[in-house]
């Protein structure tokens, strides 16, 4: 009976000074990065009636569910979360579709001035969003788009396209040109190559870009409080900001409990799409 030779494990690398400094630096950065989240969690746990005004560094009592319940009812978070879900899903999906098409046109197809097209689209990320507020507000007030779901949808699509295009273009640059050349030699049209070759191969990058844009739209406060006032139109961050306006009446633990509550969809989405997200980062790396 054949005997198996025990497999030798790879020797563990010796700790060097550089490795120790690197790991120590990463641990310190991680702790500093997690500090605001820790304070948020600890103070959201404090029962609202027991909060004395000073922030807590360690858990004292457990009133998280009661705080979330108060935030849900007083800020009317249900319709606001439905609005944000609608804006985040539709605008992110529309932006990914436009960005994927633009990346295919400016990388795969034989068009002129590819660098110029890249900078024309990507320049949308270079300006601060605050510069768009006044012209957008005036234009929306004149055209009837103010305090309308379609108006917010248009804004979110517009601000999501440049970064989504950046991701999709970088992915398109990694595709082997022989695949496209072989398809063209077989007589495939550009439309067929886009839908049957480019889109399936870009699935991981599209999911990663969707997660980025979903989170960005879900967490938007600037356009939400500027371009909407009605409770059936406003996104969830605008509703949470209104709850924070009642800071003295509801107390910080209720506001923090509401912040935790509205963060749950983005956390669930991130962990659900983690496989595609990591795969896309490896391809870009």
Coordinates of C-alpha atoms in Angstrom, one line a residue:
X1 CA 0.0 0.0 0.0
X2 CA 1.6 3.3 -1.1
X3 CA 2.4 5.7 1.7
X4 CA 2.0 9.4 1.4
X5 CA 4.9 11.6 2.1
X6 CA 3.9 14.3 4.6
X7 CA 3.8 17.7 2.9
X8 CA 6.2 20.2 4.2
X9 CA 4.7 23.6 5.1
X10 CA 6.4 26.6 3.7
X11 CA 8.9 28.2 6.1
X12 CA 7.5 31.3 7.8
X13 CA 9.3 34.5 6.8
X14 CA 11.5 35.9 9.5
X15 CA 10.2 39.2 11.0
X16 CA 12.3 42.0 9.8
X17 CA 12.5 45.6 11.0
X18 CA 10.7 46.8 7.8
X19 CA 7.9 44.2 8.2
X20 CA 7.4 45.1 11.9
X21 CA 7.2 48.8 11.1
X22 CA 4.8 48.2 8.2
X23 CA 2.5 46.0 10.3
X24 CA 2.6 48.4 13.3
X25 CA 1.7 51.3 11.0
X26 CA -1.2 49.4 9.5
X27 CA -2.6 48.6 12.9
X28 CA -2.3 52.2 14.0
X29 CA -4.0 53.5 10.9
X30 CA -6.8 50.9 11.2
X31 CA -7.4 51.9 14.9
X32 CA -7.6 55.6 14.0
X33 CA -9.9 54.8 11.0
X34 CA -12.2 52.8 13.3
X35 CA -12.3 55.3 16.1
X36 CA -15.3 57.3 14.8
X37 CA -17.2 54.1 14.1
X38 CA -16.5 52.9 17.7
X39 CA -17.8 56.2 19.2
X40 CA -20.9 55.9 17.0
X41 CA -21.6 52.4 18.1
X42 CA -21.0 53.0 21.8
X43 CA -23.1 56.2 22.0
X44 CA -25.9 54.7 19.9
X45 CA -26.2 51.9 22.6
X46 CA -26.8 54.4 25.4
X47 CA -30.5 54.7 26.4
X48 CA -31.7 58.1 25.5
X49 CA -32.9 58.9 29.0
X50 CA -29.5 58.0 30.5
X51 CA -27.5 60.3 28.2
X52 CA -25.9 63.1 30.1
X53 CA -24.4 65.2 27.3
X54 CA -20.8 63.9 27.4
X55 CA -19.8 61.3 24.8
X56 CA -19.2 57.8 26.1
X57 CA -16.0 55.8 25.3
X58 CA -17.3 52.4 26.6
X59 CA -20.8 50.8 26.5
X60 CA -23.1 51.8 29.3
X61 CA -26.6 50.2 29.1
X62 CA -28.4 49.0 26.0
X63 CA -31.0 51.1 24.3
X64 CA -30.1 50.6 20.7
X65 CA -33.4 49.2 19.5
X66 CA -35.4 51.8 21.3
X67 CA -33.2 54.6 19.8
X68 CA -33.7 53.1 16.4
X69 CA -37.4 52.9 16.9
X70 CA -37.6 56.5 17.9
X71 CA -35.5 57.6 14.9
X72 CA -37.6 55.6 12.6
X73 CA -40.9 57.1 13.8
X74 CA -39.9 60.7 14.4
X75 CA -37.9 61.1 11.2
X76 CA -40.3 59.0 9.1
X77 CA -37.4 57.0 7.8
X78 CA -39.4 54.4 6.0
X79 CA -40.5 56.5 2.9
X80 CA -37.2 58.3 2.9
X81 CA -35.3 54.9 2.7
X82 CA -37.6 53.9 -0.1
X83 CA -36.8 57.1 -2.0
X84 CA -33.0 56.6 -1.5
X85 CA -33.3 53.0 -2.6
X86 CA -35.1 54.1 -5.8
X87 CA -32.5 56.8 -6.5
X88 CA -29.5 54.7 -5.7
X89 CA -30.5 51.6 -7.8
X90 CA -31.9 53.4 -10.9
X91 CA -29.2 56.1 -11.1
X92 CA -26.3 53.8 -10.4
X93 CA -27.6 51.3 -13.0
X94 CA -28.2 54.0 -15.6
X95 CA -24.7 55.5 -14.9
X96 CA -23.0 52.1 -15.3
X97 CA -24.8 51.5 -18.6
X98 CA -23.7 54.8 -20.0
X99 CA -20.1 54.5 -18.6
X100 CA -19.8 50.9 -20.0
X101 CA -20.9 52.1 -23.4
X102 CA -18.6 55.1 -23.3
X103 CA -15.6 52.9 -22.2
X104 CA -16.4 50.5 -25.1
X105 CA -16.5 53.4 -27.6
X106 CA -13.4 55.2 -26.4
X107 CA -11.2 52.1 -25.8
X108 CA -12.4 49.2 -28.0
X109 CA -13.8 51.0 -31.0
X110 CA -11.5 52.8 -33.5
X111 CA -12.4 56.4 -32.7
X112 CA -10.2 59.5 -32.9
X113 CA -9.0 61.6 -29.9
X114 CA -9.5 58.9 -27.3
X115 CA -7.5 60.9 -24.7
X116 CA -9.6 63.9 -25.3
X117 CA -12.8 61.9 -24.8
X118 CA -11.5 60.5 -21.6
X119 CA -10.7 63.9 -20.1
X120 CA -14.0 65.4 -21.3
X121 CA -16.0 62.7 -19.4
X122 CA -13.6 62.3 -16.4
X123 CA -13.4 66.0 -15.8
X124 CA -16.8 65.8 -14.1
X125 CA -15.0 64.4 -11.0
X126 CA -12.5 67.3 -10.8
X127 CA -14.9 70.1 -9.7
X128 CA -16.4 70.3 -6.2
X129 CA -20.1 69.5 -6.2
X130 CA -20.9 72.7 -4.4
X131 CA -20.3 74.7 -7.6
X132 CA -23.3 73.1 -9.3
X133 CA -25.8 73.9 -6.5
X134 CA -26.9 77.5 -7.5
X135 CA -27.2 76.9 -11.3
X136 CA -29.0 73.6 -10.7
X137 CA -31.4 75.1 -8.1
X138 CA -32.3 78.0 -10.5
X139 CA -32.7 75.7 -13.5
X140 CA -34.8 73.2 -11.6
X141 CA -37.0 75.9 -10.3
X142 CA -37.6 77.2 -13.8
X143 CA -38.3 73.8 -15.4
X144 CA -40.4 72.2 -12.7
X145 CA -37.8 69.6 -11.7
X146 CA -37.4 71.0 -8.2
X147 CA -38.7 68.8 -5.5
X148 CA -39.3 66.0 -8.1
X149 CA -38.0 62.4 -8.1
X150 CA -37.0 62.6 -11.7
X151 CA -35.0 65.8 -11.0
X152 CA -32.9 64.0 -8.3
X153 CA -32.6 61.0 -10.6
X154 CA -31.0 63.1 -13.3
X155 CA -28.6 64.7 -10.9
X156 CA -27.4 61.4 -9.4
X157 CA -26.9 59.9 -12.9
X158 CA -24.9 62.9 -13.9
X159 CA -22.5 62.9 -10.9
X160 CA -22.1 59.1 -11.1
X161 CA -21.1 58.7 -14.7
X162 CA -17.5 60.2 -14.6
X163 CA -16.1 57.9 -11.8
X164 CA -18.0 54.9 -13.2
X165 CA -16.5 55.6 -16.6
X166 CA -13.1 55.8 -15.0
X167 CA -13.5 52.2 -13.6
X168 CA -15.0 50.8 -16.8
X169 CA -12.3 52.4 -19.0
X170 CA -9.5 51.0 -16.8
X171 CA -11.1 47.5 -17.1
X172 CA -11.6 47.8 -20.9
X173 CA -7.8 48.6 -21.2
X174 CA -7.0 45.2 -19.7
X175 CA -9.0 43.2 -22.3
X176 CA -7.0 41.4 -24.9
X177 CA -7.4 43.1 -28.3
X178 CA -7.2 39.7 -30.0
X179 CA -10.7 38.9 -28.7
X180 CA -12.2 41.8 -30.5
X181 CA -10.1 41.2 -33.6
X182 CA -11.3 37.6 -33.8
X183 CA -14.9 38.7 -33.4
X184 CA -14.5 41.3 -36.2
X185 CA -12.9 38.7 -38.5
X186 CA -16.0 36.5 -37.9
X187 CA -18.2 39.3 -39.0
X188 CA -19.6 40.4 -35.7
X189 CA -21.0 43.9 -35.6
X190 CA -19.9 46.4 -32.9
X191 CA -23.3 46.2 -31.3
X192 CA -23.0 42.4 -31.0
X193 CA -19.5 42.6 -29.7
X194 CA -20.6 45.0 -27.0
X195 CA -23.6 42.9 -25.7
X196 CA -22.2 39.4 -26.2
X197 CA -18.5 39.9 -25.4
X198 CA -17.7 43.2 -23.7
X199 CA -20.6 43.3 -21.2
X200 CA -20.2 39.7 -20.0
X201 CA -16.4 40.1 -19.6
X202 CA -17.0 43.4 -17.7
X203 CA -19.4 42.0 -15.2
X204 CA -17.1 42.2 -12.2
X205 CA -16.1 45.8 -12.9
X206 CA -19.7 46.7 -13.5
X207 CA -20.7 45.3 -10.1
X208 CA -17.8 47.1 -8.4
X209 CA -18.8 50.4 -10.0
X210 CA -22.4 49.8 -9.1
X211 CA -21.5 49.4 -5.4
X212 CA -19.4 52.6 -5.5
X213 CA -22.2 54.6 -7.0
X214 CA -25.0 53.1 -4.9
X215 CA -23.1 54.0 -1.7
X216 CA -22.4 57.5 -3.1
X217 CA -26.0 58.2 -4.0
X218 CA -27.3 56.6 -0.8
X219 CA -25.1 58.8 1.4
X220 CA -25.8 62.1 -0.5
X221 CA -27.0 64.9 1.6
X222 CA -26.0 68.0 -0.4
X223 CA -28.4 67.6 -3.4
X224 CA -31.0 66.0 -1.2
X225 CA -31.5 69.0 1.0
X226 CA -31.0 71.5 -1.8
X227 CA -33.3 70.1 -4.5
X228 CA -36.1 68.6 -2.4
X229 CA -38.4 69.6 0.5
X230 CA -41.3 67.1 0.5
X231 CA -41.2 64.1 2.7
X232 CA -42.3 61.8 -0.2
X233 CA -39.4 63.1 -2.4
X234 CA -36.5 63.7 0.0
X235 CA -33.7 61.0 0.3
X236 CA -32.9 59.3 3.6
X237 CA -29.9 61.5 4.5
X238 CA -32.1 64.6 4.2
X239 CA -34.6 63.0 6.6
X240 CA -31.8 62.1 9.0
X241 CA -30.5 65.7 8.9
X242 CA -33.9 66.9 9.8
X243 CA -33.9 64.6 12.8
X244 CA -30.6 66.0 13.8
X245 CA -32.2 69.4 13.6
X246 CA -34.4 68.2 16.5
X247 CA -31.2 67.3 18.4
X248 CA -32.2 68.9 21.7
X249 CA -35.6 67.1 21.7
X250 CA -34.6 63.5 20.7
X251 CA -31.0 63.4 22.0
X252 CA -27.8 62.2 20.3
X253 CA -28.3 58.5 21.0
X254 CA -31.5 58.6 18.8
X255 CA -29.7 60.4 16.0
X256 CA -26.8 57.9 16.2
X257 CA -29.2 55.0 16.3
X258 CA -30.9 56.4 13.1
X259 CA -27.5 56.7 11.5
X260 CA -26.7 53.1 12.2
X261 CA -30.1 52.1 10.8
X262 CA -29.8 53.9 7.5
X263 CA -26.2 52.5 7.1
X264 CA -27.4 48.9 7.1
X265 CA -28.4 48.7 3.4
X266 CA -24.9 49.8 2.2
X267 CA -23.2 47.3 4.5
X268 CA -25.4 44.5 3.3
X269 CA -24.8 45.5 -0.3
X270 CA -21.0 45.7 0.2
X271 CA -20.7 42.2 1.7
X272 CA -23.1 40.7 -0.9
X273 CA -21.0 42.0 -3.7
X274 CA -17.6 41.5 -2.0
X275 CA -16.6 38.7 -4.3
X276 CA -17.1 40.9 -7.4
X277 CA -15.5 43.8 -5.7
X278 CA -12.3 42.0 -4.8
X279 CA -12.1 40.4 -8.3
X280 CA -12.4 43.8 -9.9
X281 CA -9.7 45.3 -7.7
X282 CA -7.3 42.4 -8.6
X283 CA -7.9 43.0 -12.3
X284 CA -7.2 46.7 -11.9
X285 CA -4.1 46.0 -9.8

